[in-house]
mmCIF file of N, CA and C and ligand atoms in Angstrom:
data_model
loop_
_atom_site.group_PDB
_atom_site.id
_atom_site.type_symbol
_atom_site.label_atom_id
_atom_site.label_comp_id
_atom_site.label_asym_id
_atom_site.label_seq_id
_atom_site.Cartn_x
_atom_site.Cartn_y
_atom_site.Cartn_z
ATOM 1 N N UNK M 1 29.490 -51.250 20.365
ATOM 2 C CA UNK M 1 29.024 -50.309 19.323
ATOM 3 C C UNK M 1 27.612 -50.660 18.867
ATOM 4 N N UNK M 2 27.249 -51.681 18.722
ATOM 5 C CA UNK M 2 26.352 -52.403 18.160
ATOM 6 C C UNK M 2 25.349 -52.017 19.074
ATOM 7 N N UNK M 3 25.767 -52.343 20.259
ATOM 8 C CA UNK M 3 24.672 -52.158 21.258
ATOM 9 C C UNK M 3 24.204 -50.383 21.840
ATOM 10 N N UNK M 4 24.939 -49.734 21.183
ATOM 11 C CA UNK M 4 25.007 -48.776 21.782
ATOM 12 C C UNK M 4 24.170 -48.096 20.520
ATOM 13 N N UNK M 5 24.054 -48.476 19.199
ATOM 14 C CA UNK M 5 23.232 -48.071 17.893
ATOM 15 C C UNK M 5 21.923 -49.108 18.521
ATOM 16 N N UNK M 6 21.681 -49.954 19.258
ATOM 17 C CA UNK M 6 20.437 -50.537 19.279
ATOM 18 C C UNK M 6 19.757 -49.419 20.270
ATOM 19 N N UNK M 7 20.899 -49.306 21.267
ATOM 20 C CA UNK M 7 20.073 -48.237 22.694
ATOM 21 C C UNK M 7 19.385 -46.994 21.872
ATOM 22 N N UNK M 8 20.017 -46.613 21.018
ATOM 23 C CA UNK M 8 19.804 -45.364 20.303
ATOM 24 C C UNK M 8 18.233 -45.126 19.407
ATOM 25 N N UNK M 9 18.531 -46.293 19.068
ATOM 26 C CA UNK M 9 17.217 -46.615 18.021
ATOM 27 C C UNK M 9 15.922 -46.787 19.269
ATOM 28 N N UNK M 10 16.417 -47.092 19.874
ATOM 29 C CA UNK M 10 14.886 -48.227 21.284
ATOM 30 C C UNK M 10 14.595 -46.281 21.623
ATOM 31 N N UNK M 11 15.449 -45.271 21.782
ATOM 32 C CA UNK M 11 15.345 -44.456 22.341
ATOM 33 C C UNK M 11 14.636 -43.483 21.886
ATOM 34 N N UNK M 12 15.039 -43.483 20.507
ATOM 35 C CA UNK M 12 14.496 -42.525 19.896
ATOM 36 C C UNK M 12 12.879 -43.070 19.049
ATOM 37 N N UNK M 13 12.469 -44.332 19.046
ATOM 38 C CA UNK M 13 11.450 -44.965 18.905
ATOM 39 C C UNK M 13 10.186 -44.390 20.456
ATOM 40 N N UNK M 14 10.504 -44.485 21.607
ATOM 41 C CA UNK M 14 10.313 -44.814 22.385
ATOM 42 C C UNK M 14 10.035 -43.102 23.070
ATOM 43 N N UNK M 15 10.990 -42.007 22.467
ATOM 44 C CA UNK M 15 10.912 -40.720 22.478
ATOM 45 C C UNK M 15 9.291 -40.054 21.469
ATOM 46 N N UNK M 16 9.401 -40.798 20.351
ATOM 47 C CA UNK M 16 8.844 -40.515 19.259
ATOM 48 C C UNK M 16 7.329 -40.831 19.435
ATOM 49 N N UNK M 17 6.981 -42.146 19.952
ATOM 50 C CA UNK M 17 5.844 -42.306 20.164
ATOM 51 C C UNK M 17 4.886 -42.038 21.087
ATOM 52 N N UNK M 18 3.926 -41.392 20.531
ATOM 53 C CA UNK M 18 2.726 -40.521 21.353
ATOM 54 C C UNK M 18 2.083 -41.034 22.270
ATOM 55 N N UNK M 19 2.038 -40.511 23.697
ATOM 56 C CA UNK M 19 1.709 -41.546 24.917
ATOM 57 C C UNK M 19 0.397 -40.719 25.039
ATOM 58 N N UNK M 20 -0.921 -41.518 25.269
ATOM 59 C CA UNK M 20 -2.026 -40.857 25.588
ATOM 60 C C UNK M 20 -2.330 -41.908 26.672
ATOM 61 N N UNK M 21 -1.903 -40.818 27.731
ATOM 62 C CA UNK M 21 -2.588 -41.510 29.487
ATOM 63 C C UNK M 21 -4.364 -41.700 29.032
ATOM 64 N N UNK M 22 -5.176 -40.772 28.516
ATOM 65 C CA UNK M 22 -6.567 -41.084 28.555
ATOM 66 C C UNK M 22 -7.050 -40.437 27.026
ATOM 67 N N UNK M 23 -7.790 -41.576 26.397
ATOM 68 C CA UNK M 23 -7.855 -41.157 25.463
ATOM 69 C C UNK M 23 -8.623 -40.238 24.978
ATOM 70 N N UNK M 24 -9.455 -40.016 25.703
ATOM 71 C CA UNK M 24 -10.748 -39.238 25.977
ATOM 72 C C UNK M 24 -10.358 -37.876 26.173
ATOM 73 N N UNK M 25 -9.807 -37.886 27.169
ATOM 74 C CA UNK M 25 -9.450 -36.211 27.067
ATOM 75 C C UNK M 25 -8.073 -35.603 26.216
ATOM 76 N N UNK M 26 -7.024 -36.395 25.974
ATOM 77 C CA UNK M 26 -5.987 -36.245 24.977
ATOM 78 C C UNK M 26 -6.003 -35.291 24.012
ATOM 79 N N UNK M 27 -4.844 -35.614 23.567
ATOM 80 C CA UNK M 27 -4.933 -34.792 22.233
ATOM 81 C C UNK M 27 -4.917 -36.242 21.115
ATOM 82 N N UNK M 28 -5.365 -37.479 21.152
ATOM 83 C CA UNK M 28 -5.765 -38.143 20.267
ATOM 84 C C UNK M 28 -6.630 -37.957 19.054
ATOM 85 N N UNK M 29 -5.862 -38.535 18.095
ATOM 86 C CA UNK M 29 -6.535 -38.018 16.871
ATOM 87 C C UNK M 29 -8.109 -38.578 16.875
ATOM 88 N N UNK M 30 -9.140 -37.483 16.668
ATOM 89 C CA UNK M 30 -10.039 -37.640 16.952
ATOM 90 C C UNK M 30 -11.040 -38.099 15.713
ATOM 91 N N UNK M 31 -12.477 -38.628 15.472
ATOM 92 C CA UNK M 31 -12.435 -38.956 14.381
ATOM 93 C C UNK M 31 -13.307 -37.846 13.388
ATOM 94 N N UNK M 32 -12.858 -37.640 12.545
ATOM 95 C CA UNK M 32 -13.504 -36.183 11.712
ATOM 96 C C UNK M 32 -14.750 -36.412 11.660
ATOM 97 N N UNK M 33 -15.606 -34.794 12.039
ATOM 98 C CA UNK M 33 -16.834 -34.856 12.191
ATOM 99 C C UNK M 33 -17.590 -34.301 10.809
ATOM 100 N N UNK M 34 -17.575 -35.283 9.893
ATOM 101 C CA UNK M 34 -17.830 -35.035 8.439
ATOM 102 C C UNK M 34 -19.544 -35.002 8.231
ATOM 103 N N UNK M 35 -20.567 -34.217 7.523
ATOM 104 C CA UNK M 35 -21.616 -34.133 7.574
ATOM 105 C C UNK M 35 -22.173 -35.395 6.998
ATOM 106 N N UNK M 36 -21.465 -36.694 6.070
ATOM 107 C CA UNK M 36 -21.967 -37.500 5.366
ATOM 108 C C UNK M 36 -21.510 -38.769 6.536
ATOM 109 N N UNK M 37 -22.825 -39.295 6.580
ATOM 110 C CA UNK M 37 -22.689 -41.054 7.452
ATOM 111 C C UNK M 37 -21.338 -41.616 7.373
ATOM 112 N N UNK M 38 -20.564 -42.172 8.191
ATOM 113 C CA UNK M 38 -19.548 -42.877 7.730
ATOM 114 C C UNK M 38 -19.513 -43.841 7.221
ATOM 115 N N UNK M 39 -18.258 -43.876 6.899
ATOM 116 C CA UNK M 39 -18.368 -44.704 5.112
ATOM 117 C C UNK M 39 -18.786 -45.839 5.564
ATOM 118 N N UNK M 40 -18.461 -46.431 6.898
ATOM 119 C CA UNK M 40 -18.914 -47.934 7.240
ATOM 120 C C UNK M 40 -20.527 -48.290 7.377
ATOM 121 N N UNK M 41 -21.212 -47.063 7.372
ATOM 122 C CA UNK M 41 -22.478 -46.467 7.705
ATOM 123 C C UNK M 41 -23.233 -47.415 6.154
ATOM 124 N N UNK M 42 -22.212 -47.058 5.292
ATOM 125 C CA UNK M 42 -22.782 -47.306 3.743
ATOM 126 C C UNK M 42 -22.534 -48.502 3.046
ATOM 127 N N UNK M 43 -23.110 -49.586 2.706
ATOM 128 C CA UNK M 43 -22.411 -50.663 2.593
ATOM 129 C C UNK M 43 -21.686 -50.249 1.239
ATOM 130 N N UNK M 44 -20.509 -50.872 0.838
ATOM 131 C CA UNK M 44 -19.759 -50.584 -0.521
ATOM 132 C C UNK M 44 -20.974 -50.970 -1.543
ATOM 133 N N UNK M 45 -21.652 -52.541 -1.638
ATOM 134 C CA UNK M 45 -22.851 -52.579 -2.747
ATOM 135 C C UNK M 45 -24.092 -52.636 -2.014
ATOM 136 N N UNK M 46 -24.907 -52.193 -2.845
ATOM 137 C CA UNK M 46 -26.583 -52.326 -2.103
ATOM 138 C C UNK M 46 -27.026 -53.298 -2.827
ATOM 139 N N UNK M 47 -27.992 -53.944 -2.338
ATOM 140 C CA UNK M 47 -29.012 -55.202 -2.668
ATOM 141 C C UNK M 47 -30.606 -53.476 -3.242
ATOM 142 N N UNK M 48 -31.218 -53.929 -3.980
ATOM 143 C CA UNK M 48 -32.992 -53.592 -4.068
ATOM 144 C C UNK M 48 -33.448 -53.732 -3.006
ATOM 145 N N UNK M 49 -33.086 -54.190 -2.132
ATOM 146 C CA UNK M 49 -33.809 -54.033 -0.634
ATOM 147 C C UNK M 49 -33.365 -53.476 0.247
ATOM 148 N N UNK M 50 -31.726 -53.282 -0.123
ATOM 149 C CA UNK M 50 -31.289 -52.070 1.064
ATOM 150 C C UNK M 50 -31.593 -51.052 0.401
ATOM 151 N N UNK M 51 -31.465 -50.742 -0.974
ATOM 152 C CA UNK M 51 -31.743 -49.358 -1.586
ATOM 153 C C UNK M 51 -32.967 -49.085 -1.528
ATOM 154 N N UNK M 52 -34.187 -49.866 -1.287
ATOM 155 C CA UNK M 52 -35.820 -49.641 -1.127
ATOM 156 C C UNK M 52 -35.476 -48.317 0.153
ATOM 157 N N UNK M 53 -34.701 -48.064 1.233
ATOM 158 C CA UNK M 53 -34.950 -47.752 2.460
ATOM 159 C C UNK M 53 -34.609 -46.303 1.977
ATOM 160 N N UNK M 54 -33.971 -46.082 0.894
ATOM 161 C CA UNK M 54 -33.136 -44.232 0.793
ATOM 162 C C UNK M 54 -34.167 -43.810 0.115
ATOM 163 N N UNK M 55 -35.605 -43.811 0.422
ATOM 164 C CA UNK M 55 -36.516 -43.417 -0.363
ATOM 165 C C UNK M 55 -36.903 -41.981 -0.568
ATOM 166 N N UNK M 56 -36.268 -41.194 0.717
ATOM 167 C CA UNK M 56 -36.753 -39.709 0.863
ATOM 168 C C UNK M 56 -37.490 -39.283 1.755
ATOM 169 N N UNK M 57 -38.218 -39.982 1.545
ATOM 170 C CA UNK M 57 -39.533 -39.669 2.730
ATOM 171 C C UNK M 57 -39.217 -39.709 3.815
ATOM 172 N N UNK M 58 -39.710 -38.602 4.927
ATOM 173 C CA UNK M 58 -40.093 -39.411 6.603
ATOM 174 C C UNK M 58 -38.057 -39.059 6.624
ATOM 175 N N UNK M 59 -37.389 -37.932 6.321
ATOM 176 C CA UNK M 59 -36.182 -37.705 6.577
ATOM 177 C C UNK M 59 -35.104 -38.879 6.142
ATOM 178 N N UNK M 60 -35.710 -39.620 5.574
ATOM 179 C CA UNK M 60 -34.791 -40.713 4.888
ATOM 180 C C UNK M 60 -33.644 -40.091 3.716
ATOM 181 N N UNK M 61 -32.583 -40.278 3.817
ATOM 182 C CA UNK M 61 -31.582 -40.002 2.406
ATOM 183 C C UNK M 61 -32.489 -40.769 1.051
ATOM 184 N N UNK M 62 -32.011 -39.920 -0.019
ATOM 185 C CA UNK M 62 -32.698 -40.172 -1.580
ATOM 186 C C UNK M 62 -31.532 -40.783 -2.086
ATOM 187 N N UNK M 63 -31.652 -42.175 -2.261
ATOM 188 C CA UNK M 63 -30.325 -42.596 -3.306
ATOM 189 C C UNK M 63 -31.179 -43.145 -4.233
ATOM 190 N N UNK M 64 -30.830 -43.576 -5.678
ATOM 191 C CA UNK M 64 -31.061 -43.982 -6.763
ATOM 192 C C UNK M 64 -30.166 -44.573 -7.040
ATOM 193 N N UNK M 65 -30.419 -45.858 -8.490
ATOM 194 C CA UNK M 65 -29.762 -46.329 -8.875
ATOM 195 C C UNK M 65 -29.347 -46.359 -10.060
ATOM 196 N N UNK M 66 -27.929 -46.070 -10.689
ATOM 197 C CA UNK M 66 -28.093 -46.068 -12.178
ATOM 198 C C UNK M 66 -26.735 -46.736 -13.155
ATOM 199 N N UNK M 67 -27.005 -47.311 -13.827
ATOM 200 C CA UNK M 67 -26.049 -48.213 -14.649
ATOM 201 C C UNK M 67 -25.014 -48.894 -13.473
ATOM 202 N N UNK M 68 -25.474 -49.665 -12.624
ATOM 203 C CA UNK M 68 -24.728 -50.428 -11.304
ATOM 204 C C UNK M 68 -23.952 -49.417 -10.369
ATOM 205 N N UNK M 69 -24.467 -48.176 -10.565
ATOM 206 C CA UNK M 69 -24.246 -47.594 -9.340
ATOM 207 C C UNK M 69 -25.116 -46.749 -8.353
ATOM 208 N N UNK M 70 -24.683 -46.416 -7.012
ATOM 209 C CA UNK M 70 -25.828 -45.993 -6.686
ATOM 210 C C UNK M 70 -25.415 -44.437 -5.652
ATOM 211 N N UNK M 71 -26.416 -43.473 -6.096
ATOM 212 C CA UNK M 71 -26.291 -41.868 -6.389
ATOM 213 C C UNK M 71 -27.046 -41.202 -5.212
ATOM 214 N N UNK M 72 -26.578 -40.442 -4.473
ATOM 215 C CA UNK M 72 -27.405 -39.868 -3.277
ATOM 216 C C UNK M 72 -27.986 -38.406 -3.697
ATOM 217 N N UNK M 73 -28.978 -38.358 -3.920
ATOM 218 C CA UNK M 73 -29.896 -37.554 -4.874
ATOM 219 C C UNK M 73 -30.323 -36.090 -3.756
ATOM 220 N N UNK M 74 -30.404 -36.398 -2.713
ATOM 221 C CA UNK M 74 -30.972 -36.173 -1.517
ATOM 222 C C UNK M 74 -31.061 -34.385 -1.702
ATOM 223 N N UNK M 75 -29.929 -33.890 -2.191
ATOM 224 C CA UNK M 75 -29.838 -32.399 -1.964
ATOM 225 C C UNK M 75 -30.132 -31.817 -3.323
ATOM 226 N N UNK M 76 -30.533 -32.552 -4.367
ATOM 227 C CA UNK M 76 -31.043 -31.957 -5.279
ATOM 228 C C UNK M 76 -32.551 -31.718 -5.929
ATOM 229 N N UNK M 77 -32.627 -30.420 -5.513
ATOM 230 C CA UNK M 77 -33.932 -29.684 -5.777
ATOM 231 C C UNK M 77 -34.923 -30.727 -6.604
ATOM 232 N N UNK M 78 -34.506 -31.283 -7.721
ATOM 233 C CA UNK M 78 -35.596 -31.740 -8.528
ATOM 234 C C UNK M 78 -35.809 -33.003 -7.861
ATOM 235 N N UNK M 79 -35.166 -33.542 -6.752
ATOM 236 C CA UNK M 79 -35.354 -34.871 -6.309
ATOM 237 C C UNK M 79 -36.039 -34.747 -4.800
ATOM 238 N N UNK M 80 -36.590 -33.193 -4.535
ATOM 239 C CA UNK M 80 -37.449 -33.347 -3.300
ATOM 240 C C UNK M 80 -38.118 -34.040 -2.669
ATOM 241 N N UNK M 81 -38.006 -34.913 -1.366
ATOM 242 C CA UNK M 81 -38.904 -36.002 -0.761
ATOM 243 C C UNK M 81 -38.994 -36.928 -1.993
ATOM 244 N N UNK M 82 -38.014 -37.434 -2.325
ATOM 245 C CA UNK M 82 -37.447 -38.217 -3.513
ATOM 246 C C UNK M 82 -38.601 -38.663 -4.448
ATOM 247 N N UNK M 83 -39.138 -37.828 -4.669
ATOM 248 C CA UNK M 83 -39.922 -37.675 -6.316
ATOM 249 C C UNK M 83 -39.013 -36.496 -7.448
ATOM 250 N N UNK M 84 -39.351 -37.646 -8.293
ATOM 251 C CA UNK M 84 -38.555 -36.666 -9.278
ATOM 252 C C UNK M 84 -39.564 -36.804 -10.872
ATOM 253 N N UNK M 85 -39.119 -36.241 -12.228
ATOM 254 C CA UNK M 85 -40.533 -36.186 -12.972
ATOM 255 C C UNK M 85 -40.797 -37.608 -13.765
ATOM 256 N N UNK M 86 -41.704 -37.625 -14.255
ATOM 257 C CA UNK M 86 -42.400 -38.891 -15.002
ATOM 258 C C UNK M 86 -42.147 -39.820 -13.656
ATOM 259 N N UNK M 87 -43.066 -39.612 -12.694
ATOM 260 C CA UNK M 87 -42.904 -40.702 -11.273
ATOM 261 C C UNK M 87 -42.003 -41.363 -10.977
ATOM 262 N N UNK M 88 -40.993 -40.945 -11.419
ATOM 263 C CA UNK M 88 -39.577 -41.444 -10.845
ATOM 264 C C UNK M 88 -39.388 -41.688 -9.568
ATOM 265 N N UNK M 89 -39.222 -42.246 -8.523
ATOM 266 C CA UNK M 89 -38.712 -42.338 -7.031
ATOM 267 C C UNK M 89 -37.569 -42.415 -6.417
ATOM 268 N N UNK M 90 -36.887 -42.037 -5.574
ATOM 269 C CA UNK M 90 -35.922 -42.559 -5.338
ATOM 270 C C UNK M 90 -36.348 -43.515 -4.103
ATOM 271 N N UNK M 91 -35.093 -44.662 -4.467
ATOM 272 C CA UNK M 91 -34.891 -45.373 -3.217
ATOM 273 C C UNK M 91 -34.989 -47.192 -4.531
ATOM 274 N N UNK M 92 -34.897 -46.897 -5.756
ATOM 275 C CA UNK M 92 -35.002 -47.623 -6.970
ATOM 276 C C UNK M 92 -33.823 -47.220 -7.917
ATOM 277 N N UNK M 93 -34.184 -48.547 -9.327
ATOM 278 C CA UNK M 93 -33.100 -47.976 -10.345
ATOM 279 C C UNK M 93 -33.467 -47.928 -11.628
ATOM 280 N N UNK M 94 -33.068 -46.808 -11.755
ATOM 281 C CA UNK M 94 -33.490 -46.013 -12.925
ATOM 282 C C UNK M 94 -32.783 -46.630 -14.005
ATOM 283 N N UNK M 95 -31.805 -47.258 -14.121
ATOM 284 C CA UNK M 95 -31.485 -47.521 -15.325
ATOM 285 C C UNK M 95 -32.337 -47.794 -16.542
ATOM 286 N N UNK M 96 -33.293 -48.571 -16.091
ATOM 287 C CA UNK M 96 -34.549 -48.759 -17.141
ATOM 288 C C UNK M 96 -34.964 -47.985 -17.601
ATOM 289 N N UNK M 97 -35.360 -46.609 -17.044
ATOM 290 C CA UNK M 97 -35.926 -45.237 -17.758
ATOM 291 C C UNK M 97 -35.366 -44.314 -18.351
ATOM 292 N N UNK M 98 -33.890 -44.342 -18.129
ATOM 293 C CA UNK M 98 -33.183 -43.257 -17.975
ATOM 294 C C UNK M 98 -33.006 -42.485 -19.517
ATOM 295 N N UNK M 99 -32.892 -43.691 -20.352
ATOM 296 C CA UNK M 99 -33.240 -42.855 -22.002
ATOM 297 C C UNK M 99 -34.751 -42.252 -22.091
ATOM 298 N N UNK M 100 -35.787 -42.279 -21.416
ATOM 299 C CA UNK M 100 -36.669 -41.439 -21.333
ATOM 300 C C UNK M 100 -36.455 -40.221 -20.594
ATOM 301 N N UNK M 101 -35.629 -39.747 -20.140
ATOM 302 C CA UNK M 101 -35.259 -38.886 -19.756
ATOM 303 C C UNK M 101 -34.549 -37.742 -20.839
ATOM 304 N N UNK M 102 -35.186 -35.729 -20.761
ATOM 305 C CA UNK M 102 -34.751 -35.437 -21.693
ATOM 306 C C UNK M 102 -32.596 -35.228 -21.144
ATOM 307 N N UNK M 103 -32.652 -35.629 -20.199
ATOM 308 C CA UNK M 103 -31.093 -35.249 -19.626
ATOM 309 C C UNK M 103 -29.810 -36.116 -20.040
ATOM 310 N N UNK M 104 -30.724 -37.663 -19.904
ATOM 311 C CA UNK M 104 -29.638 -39.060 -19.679
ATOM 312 C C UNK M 104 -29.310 -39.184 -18.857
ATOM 313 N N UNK M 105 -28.061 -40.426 -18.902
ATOM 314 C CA UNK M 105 -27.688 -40.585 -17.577
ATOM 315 C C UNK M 105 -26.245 -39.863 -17.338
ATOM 316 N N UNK M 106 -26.211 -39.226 -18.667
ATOM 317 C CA UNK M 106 -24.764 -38.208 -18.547
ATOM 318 C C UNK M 106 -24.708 -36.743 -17.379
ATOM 319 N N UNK M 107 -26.306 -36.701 -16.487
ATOM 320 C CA UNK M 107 -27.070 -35.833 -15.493
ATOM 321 C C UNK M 107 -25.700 -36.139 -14.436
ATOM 322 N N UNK M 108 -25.318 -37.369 -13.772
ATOM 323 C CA UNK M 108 -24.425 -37.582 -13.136
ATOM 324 C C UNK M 108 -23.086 -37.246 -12.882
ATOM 325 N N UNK M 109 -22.968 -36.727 -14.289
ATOM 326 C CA UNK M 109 -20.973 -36.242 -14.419
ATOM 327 C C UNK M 109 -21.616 -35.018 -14.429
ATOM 328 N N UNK M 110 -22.967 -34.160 -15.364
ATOM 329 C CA UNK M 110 -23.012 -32.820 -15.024
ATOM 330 C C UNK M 110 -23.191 -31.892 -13.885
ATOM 331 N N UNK M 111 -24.036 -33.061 -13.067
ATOM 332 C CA UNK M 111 -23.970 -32.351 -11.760
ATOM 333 C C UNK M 111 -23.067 -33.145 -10.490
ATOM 334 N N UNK M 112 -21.653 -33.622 -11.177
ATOM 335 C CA UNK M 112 -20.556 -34.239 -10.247
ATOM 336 C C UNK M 112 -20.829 -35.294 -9.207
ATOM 337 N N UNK M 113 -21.823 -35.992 -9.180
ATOM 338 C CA UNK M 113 -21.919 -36.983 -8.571
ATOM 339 C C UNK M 113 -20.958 -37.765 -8.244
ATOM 340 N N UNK M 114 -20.749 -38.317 -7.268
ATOM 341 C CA UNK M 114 -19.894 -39.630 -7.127
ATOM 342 C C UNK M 114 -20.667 -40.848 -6.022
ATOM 343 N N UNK M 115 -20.274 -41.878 -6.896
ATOM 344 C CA UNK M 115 -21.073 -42.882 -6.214
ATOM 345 C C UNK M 115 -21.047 -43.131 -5.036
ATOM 346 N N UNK M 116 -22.108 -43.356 -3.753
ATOM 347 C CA UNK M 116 -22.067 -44.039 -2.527
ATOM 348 C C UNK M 116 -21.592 -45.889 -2.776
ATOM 349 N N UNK M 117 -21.953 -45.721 -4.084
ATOM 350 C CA UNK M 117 -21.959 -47.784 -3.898
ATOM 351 C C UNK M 117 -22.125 -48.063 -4.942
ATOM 352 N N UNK M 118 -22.189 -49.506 -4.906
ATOM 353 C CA UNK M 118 -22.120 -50.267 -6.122
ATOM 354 C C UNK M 118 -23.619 -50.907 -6.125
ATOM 355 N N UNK M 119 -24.197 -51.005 -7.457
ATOM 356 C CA UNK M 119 -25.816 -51.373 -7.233
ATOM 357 C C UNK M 119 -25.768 -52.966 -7.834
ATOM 358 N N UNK M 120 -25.904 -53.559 -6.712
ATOM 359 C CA UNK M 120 -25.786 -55.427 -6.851
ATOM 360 C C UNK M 120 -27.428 -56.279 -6.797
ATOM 361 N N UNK M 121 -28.336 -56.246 -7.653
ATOM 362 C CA UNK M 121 -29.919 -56.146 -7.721
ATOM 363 C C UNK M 121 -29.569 -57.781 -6.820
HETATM 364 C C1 HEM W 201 -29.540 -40.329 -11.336
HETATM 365 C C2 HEM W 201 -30.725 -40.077 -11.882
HETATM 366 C C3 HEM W 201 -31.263 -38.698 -12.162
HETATM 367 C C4 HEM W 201 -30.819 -37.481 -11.741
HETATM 368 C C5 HEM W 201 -29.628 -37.185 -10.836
HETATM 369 C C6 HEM W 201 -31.685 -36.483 -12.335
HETATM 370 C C7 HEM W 201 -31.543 -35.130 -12.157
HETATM 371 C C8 HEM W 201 -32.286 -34.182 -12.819
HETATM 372 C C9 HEM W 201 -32.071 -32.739 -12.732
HETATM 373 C C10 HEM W 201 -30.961 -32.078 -11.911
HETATM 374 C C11 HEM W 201 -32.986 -32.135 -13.519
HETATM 375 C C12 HEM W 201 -33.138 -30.633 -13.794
HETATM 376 C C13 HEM W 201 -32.073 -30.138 -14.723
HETATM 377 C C14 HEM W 201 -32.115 -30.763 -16.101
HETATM 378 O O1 HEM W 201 -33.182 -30.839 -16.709
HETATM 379 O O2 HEM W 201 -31.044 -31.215 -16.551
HETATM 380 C C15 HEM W 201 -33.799 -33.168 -14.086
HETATM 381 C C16 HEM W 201 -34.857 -32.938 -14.920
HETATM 382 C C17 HEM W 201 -35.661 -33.919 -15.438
HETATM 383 N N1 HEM W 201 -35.486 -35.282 -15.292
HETATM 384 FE FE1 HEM W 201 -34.086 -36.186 -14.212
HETATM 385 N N2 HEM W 201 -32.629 -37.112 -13.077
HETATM 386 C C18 HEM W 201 -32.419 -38.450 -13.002
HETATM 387 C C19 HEM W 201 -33.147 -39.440 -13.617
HETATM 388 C C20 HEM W 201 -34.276 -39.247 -14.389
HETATM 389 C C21 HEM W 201 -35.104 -40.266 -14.976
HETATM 390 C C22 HEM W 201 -34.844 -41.772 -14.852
HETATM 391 C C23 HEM W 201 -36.120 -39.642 -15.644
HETATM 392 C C24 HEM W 201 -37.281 -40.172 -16.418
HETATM 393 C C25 HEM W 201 -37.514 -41.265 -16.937
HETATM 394 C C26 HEM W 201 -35.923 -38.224 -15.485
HETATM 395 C C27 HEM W 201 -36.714 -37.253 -16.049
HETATM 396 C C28 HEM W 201 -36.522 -35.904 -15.950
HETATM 397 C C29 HEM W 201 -37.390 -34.899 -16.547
HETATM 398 C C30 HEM W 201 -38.648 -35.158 -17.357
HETATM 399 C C31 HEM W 201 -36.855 -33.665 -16.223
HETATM 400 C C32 HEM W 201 -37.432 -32.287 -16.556
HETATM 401 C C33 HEM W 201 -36.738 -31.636 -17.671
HETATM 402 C C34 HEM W 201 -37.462 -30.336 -17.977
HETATM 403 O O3 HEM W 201 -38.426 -30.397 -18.689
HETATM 404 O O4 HEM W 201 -37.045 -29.304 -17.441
HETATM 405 N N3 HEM W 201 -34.800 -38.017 -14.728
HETATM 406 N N4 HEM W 201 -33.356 -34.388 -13.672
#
């Protein structure tokens, strides 16, 4: 009996699992072709020297930095070729300025941001 509930189980394990002769042409789950870098692409925290590189320019992504996190600016109009006003740049962190700003840093929840990373100076 025993053995005959083990055959059963090996069988239906063994039924169940998806055989891909080649993975390449398969029907293997393939990996989603999402418009944003993959996440491994992004380190979880940036150093000031990896964030120097999202400057804008020269087709570069616009990230900024603000209260230890860090914001991909890139598709928003006022952050074109990552200048933004009172010489702001991206590819830096704003936290220092950001009460000079007439917006704040409450700009982030209004226009739904969510962080790429954590900003580690
Ligand atoms: C994550 C950082 C920031 C984001 C995402 C951001 C985004 C924006 C956006 C979307 C606008 C236009 C809409 C609005 O006025 O609310 C704007 C305007 C403006 N921002 Fe920022 N900003 C950031 C940081 C800063 C900083 C650090 C400063 C200056 C010290 C600044 C200064 C300004 C100024 C002067 C305007 C123009 C307001 C006007 O007169 O129309 N921003 N910002």
């Amino acid at each position: 009996m025993v053995k005959l509930i083990a055959s059963l189980l090996l069988c239906s394990f063994v039924l169940s699992a998806p055989v891909y002769a080649d993975a390449s042409i398969s029907s293997a789950p393939k990996a989603t072709t999402a418009k944003a870098p993959p996440a491994a692409a992004i380190p979880k925290s940036m150093s000031a020297t990896q964030l120097k590189a999202f400057d804008g320019k020269n087709g570069h992504k616009a990230y900024v930095a603000l209260n230890g996190k860090v914001y991909d600016v890139t598709n928003i109009d006022e952050w074109k070729d990552g200048k933004h006003y009172k010489g702001m740049v991206a590819g830096t962190d704003l936290t220092p300025y950001i009460s000079q700003s007439p917006h704040g840093a409450n700009i982030v929840k209004e226009l739904d941001l969510t962080p790429v990373a954590m900003y580690k100076k």
